[in-house]
Amino acid sequence: DGGITQSPKYLFRKEGQNVTLSCEQNLNHDAMYWYRQDPGQGLRLIYYSQIVNDFQKGDIAEGYSVSREKKESFPLTVTSAQKNPTAFYLCASSINPGPNYEQYFGPGTRLTVT
Amino acid sequence: KQEVTQIPAALSVPEGENLVLNCSFTDSAIYNLQWFRQDPGKGLTSLLLIQSSQREQTSGRLNASLDKSSGRSTLYIAASQPGDSATYLCAVISGAGSYQLTFGKGTKLSVIP
């Protein structure tokens, strides 16, 4: 089955620790995205990548980092510099980075930092 | 800066009723508009994508319309079922370069059996 997988589904960390969220897709899509969802708010873009070895900051990139070493993988690291890391994180991909292509989403990872 | 608004925030209807969900956006220079469904604690499922040159798209019991000049879209759900209960999100792509989706906060739909 083709799709986007995110692991783990739930993640718990202590404040001050860095944590990496996994996102893998087997759709052969060029573009990948990370969004954050908070209760009562719309999804907000953290980072996106249009092609391997390239990525751009979204609206709320501070305290996050990404890498795109392989086409199918786009891991997100939540660093200790992120002031409010507890949220639901969603990864997405599209076949092409252009504006006319549908974005497909993974099942999400819920991160709780205490 | 693009802003997307969805009204109402929540909607409860009896099973079998036809219903309309509304989405508005402030900058009419969009590339496309996408409607998603989100079940509690889950990721997003894409329902319909409307290109800026299109007026509507249909999939089964769903019909989405787009009036770009007035900055509005509607999602029409015919003959609602309890399984349609979910949060429906509207998102647009606008602005050069980033091609990022700007989301509304969603409409939480409850279909009562």
CSV table of C-alpha atoms in Angstrom, one decimal:
chain,number,residue,atom,x,y,z
A,1,ASP,CA,0.0,0.0,0.0
A,2,GLY,CA,1.2,3.5,-0.9
A,3,GLY,CA,1.1,6.1,1.8
A,4,ILE,CA,2.7,8.2,4.4
A,5,THR,CA,3.7,6.8,7.8
A,6,GLN,CA,4.6,8.7,10.9
A,7,SER,CA,6.0,7.2,14.0
A,8,PRO,CA,5.5,7.0,16.8
A,9,LYS,CA,1.8,7.8,17.2
A,10,TYR,CA,2.4,9.1,20.7
A,11,LEU,CA,5.6,10.6,22.0
A,12,PHE,CA,6.4,11.8,25.5
A,13,ARG,CA,9.6,13.8,26.4
A,14,LYS,CA,10.9,15.8,29.3
A,15,GLU,CA,11.4,19.5,28.9
A,16,GLY,CA,14.9,20.3,27.6
A,17,GLN,CA,15.3,17.2,25.5
A,18,ASN,CA,15.4,17.2,21.7
A,19,VAL,CA,13.1,14.7,20.0
A,20,THR,CA,12.9,13.5,16.3
A,21,LEU,CA,9.6,12.7,14.6
A,22,SER,CA,9.7,10.3,11.7
A,23,CYS,CA,7.9,10.7,8.4
A,24,GLU,CA,8.3,8.3,5.5
A,25,GLN,CA,6.4,8.1,2.2
A,26,ASN,CA,6.4,5.5,-0.6
A,27,LEU,CA,4.4,7.6,-3.0
A,28,ASN,CA,7.5,8.7,-4.9
A,29,HIS,CA,6.5,12.3,-4.1
A,30,ASP,CA,9.0,15.1,-4.5
A,31,ALA,CA,7.6,17.5,-2.0
A,32,MET,CA,7.1,17.0,1.7
A,33,TYR,CA,5.8,19.2,4.5
A,34,TRP,CA,5.5,19.4,8.3
A,35,TYR,CA,2.5,21.0,10.0
A,36,ARG,CA,1.7,21.6,13.6
A,37,GLN,CA,-1.9,21.5,14.9
A,38,ASP,CA,-3.0,23.0,18.2
A,39,PRO,CA,-6.5,22.8,19.7
A,40,GLY,CA,-8.8,25.4,18.3
A,41,GLN,CA,-6.2,26.6,15.7
A,42,GLY,CA,-5.7,25.8,12.0
A,43,LEU,CA,-2.7,23.8,10.9
A,44,ARG,CA,0.5,25.9,10.6
A,45,LEU,CA,3.4,25.1,8.3
A,46,ILE,CA,6.8,24.4,10.0
A,47,TYR,CA,9.1,23.4,7.2
A,48,TYR,CA,8.7,22.1,3.6
A,49,SER,CA,11.0,20.4,1.1
A,50,GLN,CA,10.6,20.6,-2.6
A,51,ILE,CA,13.4,18.2,-3.5
A,52,VAL,CA,16.1,16.1,-1.8
A,53,ASN,CA,18.7,18.1,0.1
A,54,ASP,CA,16.6,21.2,0.0
A,55,PHE,CA,14.2,22.6,2.5
A,56,GLN,CA,12.6,25.9,3.4
A,57,LYS,CA,11.2,27.5,6.6
A,58,GLY,CA,7.5,27.8,7.0
A,59,ASP,CA,5.6,30.2,9.3
A,60,ILE,CA,6.7,28.7,12.6
A,61,ALA,CA,10.2,27.2,12.0
A,62,GLU,CA,11.8,28.6,15.2
A,63,GLY,CA,12.9,25.7,17.5
A,64,TYR,CA,12.6,23.1,14.8
A,65,SER,CA,15.0,21.5,12.3
A,66,VAL,CA,14.7,19.1,9.4
A,67,SER,CA,16.7,17.1,6.9
A,68,ARG,CA,15.9,15.6,3.5
A,69,GLU,CA,18.7,13.2,2.7
A,70,LYS,CA,16.4,10.7,0.9
A,71,LYS,CA,13.3,11.4,-1.2
A,72,GLU,CA,11.1,9.2,0.9
A,73,SER,CA,12.1,10.6,4.3
A,74,PHE,CA,11.7,14.0,6.0
A,75,PRO,CA,12.4,13.8,9.8
A,76,LEU,CA,11.5,16.7,12.1
A,77,THR,CA,13.5,17.5,15.2
A,78,VAL,CA,11.9,19.4,17.9
A,79,THR,CA,14.7,21.1,19.8
A,80,SER,CA,14.8,22.4,23.4
A,81,ALA,CA,14.5,25.9,21.9
A,82,GLN,CA,10.9,25.3,20.9
A,83,LYS,CA,8.9,27.0,23.7
A,84,ASN,CA,5.6,25.2,23.4
A,85,PRO,CA,6.4,21.8,21.7
A,86,THR,CA,3.3,19.9,22.9
A,87,ALA,CA,1.1,19.6,19.8
A,88,PHE,CA,-0.1,17.3,17.1
A,89,TYR,CA,2.4,17.1,14.3
A,90,LEU,CA,1.3,16.2,10.8
A,91,CYS,CA,3.5,15.3,7.8
A,92,ALA,CA,2.3,15.7,4.2
A,93,SER,CA,3.6,15.1,0.7
A,94,SER,CA,2.6,16.1,-2.9
A,95,ILE,CA,3.8,14.6,-6.1
A,96,ASN,CA,5.2,17.9,-7.2
A,97,PRO,CA,6.1,21.1,-5.3
A,98,GLY,CA,3.9,23.2,-7.5
A,99,PRO,CA,0.7,24.9,-6.4
A,100,ASN,CA,-1.7,22.7,-8.3
A,101,TYR,CA,-1.0,19.4,-6.6
A,102,GLU,CA,-2.9,17.8,-3.9
A,103,GLN,CA,-1.3,17.3,-0.5
A,104,TYR,CA,-1.7,14.0,1.2
A,105,PHE,CA,-1.3,13.7,5.0
A,106,GLY,CA,0.0,11.0,7.4
A,107,PRO,CA,-1.7,9.9,10.5
A,108,GLY,CA,0.2,12.3,12.8
A,109,THR,CA,2.3,12.1,15.9
A,110,ARG,CA,1.1,13.6,19.2
A,111,LEU,CA,4.0,15.0,21.2
A,112,THR,CA,3.7,15.7,24.9
A,113,VAL,CA,6.5,17.5,26.7
A,114,THR,CA,6.4,17.8,30.4
B,1,LYS,CA,-1.4,37.7,4.7
B,2,GLN,CA,-3.9,35.1,3.7
B,3,GLU,CA,-6.5,34.2,6.3
B,4,VAL,CA,-9.1,31.5,6.1
B,5,THR,CA,-12.3,31.4,8.1
B,6,GLN,CA,-14.8,28.6,8.5
B,7,ILE,CA,-18.3,29.2,9.8
B,8,PRO,CA,-19.9,27.7,11.8
B,9,ALA,CA,-17.3,26.2,14.1
B,10,ALA,CA,-19.7,23.4,15.0
B,11,LEU,CA,-22.8,22.0,13.4
B,12,SER,CA,-25.2,19.3,14.5
B,13,VAL,CA,-27.8,17.9,12.0
B,14,PRO,CA,-30.2,14.9,12.0
B,15,GLU,CA,-29.3,12.0,9.7
B,16,GLY,CA,-30.5,12.4,6.1
B,17,GLU,CA,-30.3,16.1,6.0
B,18,ASN,CA,-28.4,18.0,3.3
B,19,LEU,CA,-25.9,20.5,4.7
B,20,VAL,CA,-23.5,23.2,3.6
B,21,LEU,CA,-20.2,24.1,5.2
B,22,ASN,CA,-18.7,27.5,4.5
B,23,CYS,CA,-15.2,28.7,3.9
B,24,SER,CA,-13.9,32.2,3.2
B,25,PHE,CA,-10.5,33.6,2.4
B,26,THR,CA,-9.2,37.1,2.4
B,27,ASP,CA,-6.8,37.1,-0.6
B,28,SER,CA,-8.6,35.9,-3.8
B,29,ALA,CA,-5.3,35.3,-5.6
B,30,ILE,CA,-5.3,31.6,-4.8
B,31,TYR,CA,-3.9,28.7,-6.8
B,32,ASN,CA,-6.3,26.1,-5.5
B,33,LEU,CA,-8.6,25.2,-2.5
B,34,GLN,CA,-8.7,21.9,-0.8
B,35,TRP,CA,-11.3,20.4,1.5
B,36,PHE,CA,-10.2,17.8,4.1
B,37,ARG,CA,-11.8,15.6,6.7
B,38,GLN,CA,-10.2,14.9,10.1
B,39,ASP,CA,-11.5,12.3,12.5
B,40,PRO,CA,-10.6,12.7,16.2
B,41,GLY,CA,-6.9,12.1,16.8
B,42,LYS,CA,-6.2,11.2,13.2
B,43,GLY,CA,-4.5,12.7,10.2
B,44,LEU,CA,-6.3,14.6,7.3
B,45,THR,CA,-8.1,12.9,4.5
B,46,SER,CA,-8.3,14.9,1.3
B,47,LEU,CA,-11.9,15.2,0.0
B,48,LEU,CA,-11.8,17.5,-2.9
B,49,LEU,CA,-9.3,19.8,-4.7
B,50,ILE,CA,-10.6,22.8,-6.7
B,51,GLN,CA,-8.2,24.5,-9.0
B,52,SER,CA,-8.5,28.3,-9.2
B,53,SER,CA,-9.9,28.0,-12.8
B,54,GLN,CA,-12.7,25.7,-11.7
B,55,ARG,CA,-16.1,26.5,-10.2
B,56,GLU,CA,-16.8,23.1,-8.6
B,57,GLN,CA,-15.8,19.6,-8.0
B,58,THR,CA,-17.9,16.6,-7.1
B,59,SER,CA,-17.2,13.3,-5.4
B,60,GLY,CA,-20.0,11.0,-4.4
B,61,ARG,CA,-22.3,12.9,-2.0
B,62,LEU,CA,-19.9,15.8,-1.8
B,63,ASN,CA,-19.9,18.9,-3.9
B,64,ALA,CA,-17.5,21.8,-3.4
B,65,SER,CA,-17.9,25.1,-5.1
B,66,LEU,CA,-15.5,28.0,-5.5
B,67,ASP,CA,-16.1,31.7,-6.1
B,68,LYS,CA,-12.7,33.1,-6.2
B,69,SER,CA,-13.7,36.7,-6.8
B,70,SER,CA,-15.7,36.8,-3.6
B,71,GLY,CA,-13.3,34.7,-1.6
B,72,ARG,CA,-15.7,31.9,-0.8
B,73,SER,CA,-16.1,28.2,-1.1
B,74,THR,CA,-18.8,25.8,0.1
B,75,LEU,CA,-18.9,22.1,0.8
B,76,TYR,CA,-22.3,20.6,0.2
B,77,ILE,CA,-22.9,17.2,1.8
B,78,ALA,CA,-26.0,15.4,0.5
B,79,ALA,CA,-28.1,12.9,2.6
B,80,SER,CA,-25.8,13.1,5.6
B,81,GLN,CA,-24.9,9.9,7.6
B,82,PRO,CA,-23.5,9.4,11.1
B,83,GLY,CA,-20.3,8.3,9.5
B,84,ASP,CA,-19.9,11.9,8.1
B,85,SER,CA,-19.3,13.1,11.6
B,86,ALA,CA,-15.8,14.7,11.7
B,87,THR,CA,-14.1,18.0,11.5
B,88,TYR,CA,-14.0,19.5,8.0
B,89,LEU,CA,-11.1,21.7,7.1
B,90,CYS,CA,-10.7,24.1,4.3
B,91,ALA,CA,-7.3,25.2,3.0
B,92,VAL,CA,-5.9,27.4,0.2
B,93,ILE,CA,-2.6,27.7,-1.6
B,94,SER,CA,-1.7,31.3,-2.4
B,95,GLY,CA,1.4,33.4,-2.8
B,96,ALA,CA,4.4,32.7,-4.9
B,97,GLY,CA,7.2,30.3,-4.0
B,98,SER,CA,6.1,28.5,-0.9
B,99,TYR,CA,3.0,26.8,-2.2
B,100,GLN,CA,2.0,26.3,1.4
B,101,LEU,CA,-1.6,25.5,2.5
B,102,THR,CA,-3.3,28.1,4.7
B,103,PHE,CA,-5.9,26.4,6.8
B,104,GLY,CA,-9.1,27.4,8.5
B,105,LYS,CA,-9.9,26.2,12.0
B,106,GLY,CA,-12.5,23.8,10.8
B,107,THR,CA,-16.1,23.0,11.2
B,108,LYS,CA,-17.0,20.1,13.6
B,109,LEU,CA,-19.9,18.2,12.1
B,110,SER,CA,-22.1,15.9,14.2
B,111,VAL,CA,-24.7,13.8,12.3
B,112,ILE,CA,-27.3,12.5,14.8
B,113,PRO,CA,-28.9,9.1,14.0
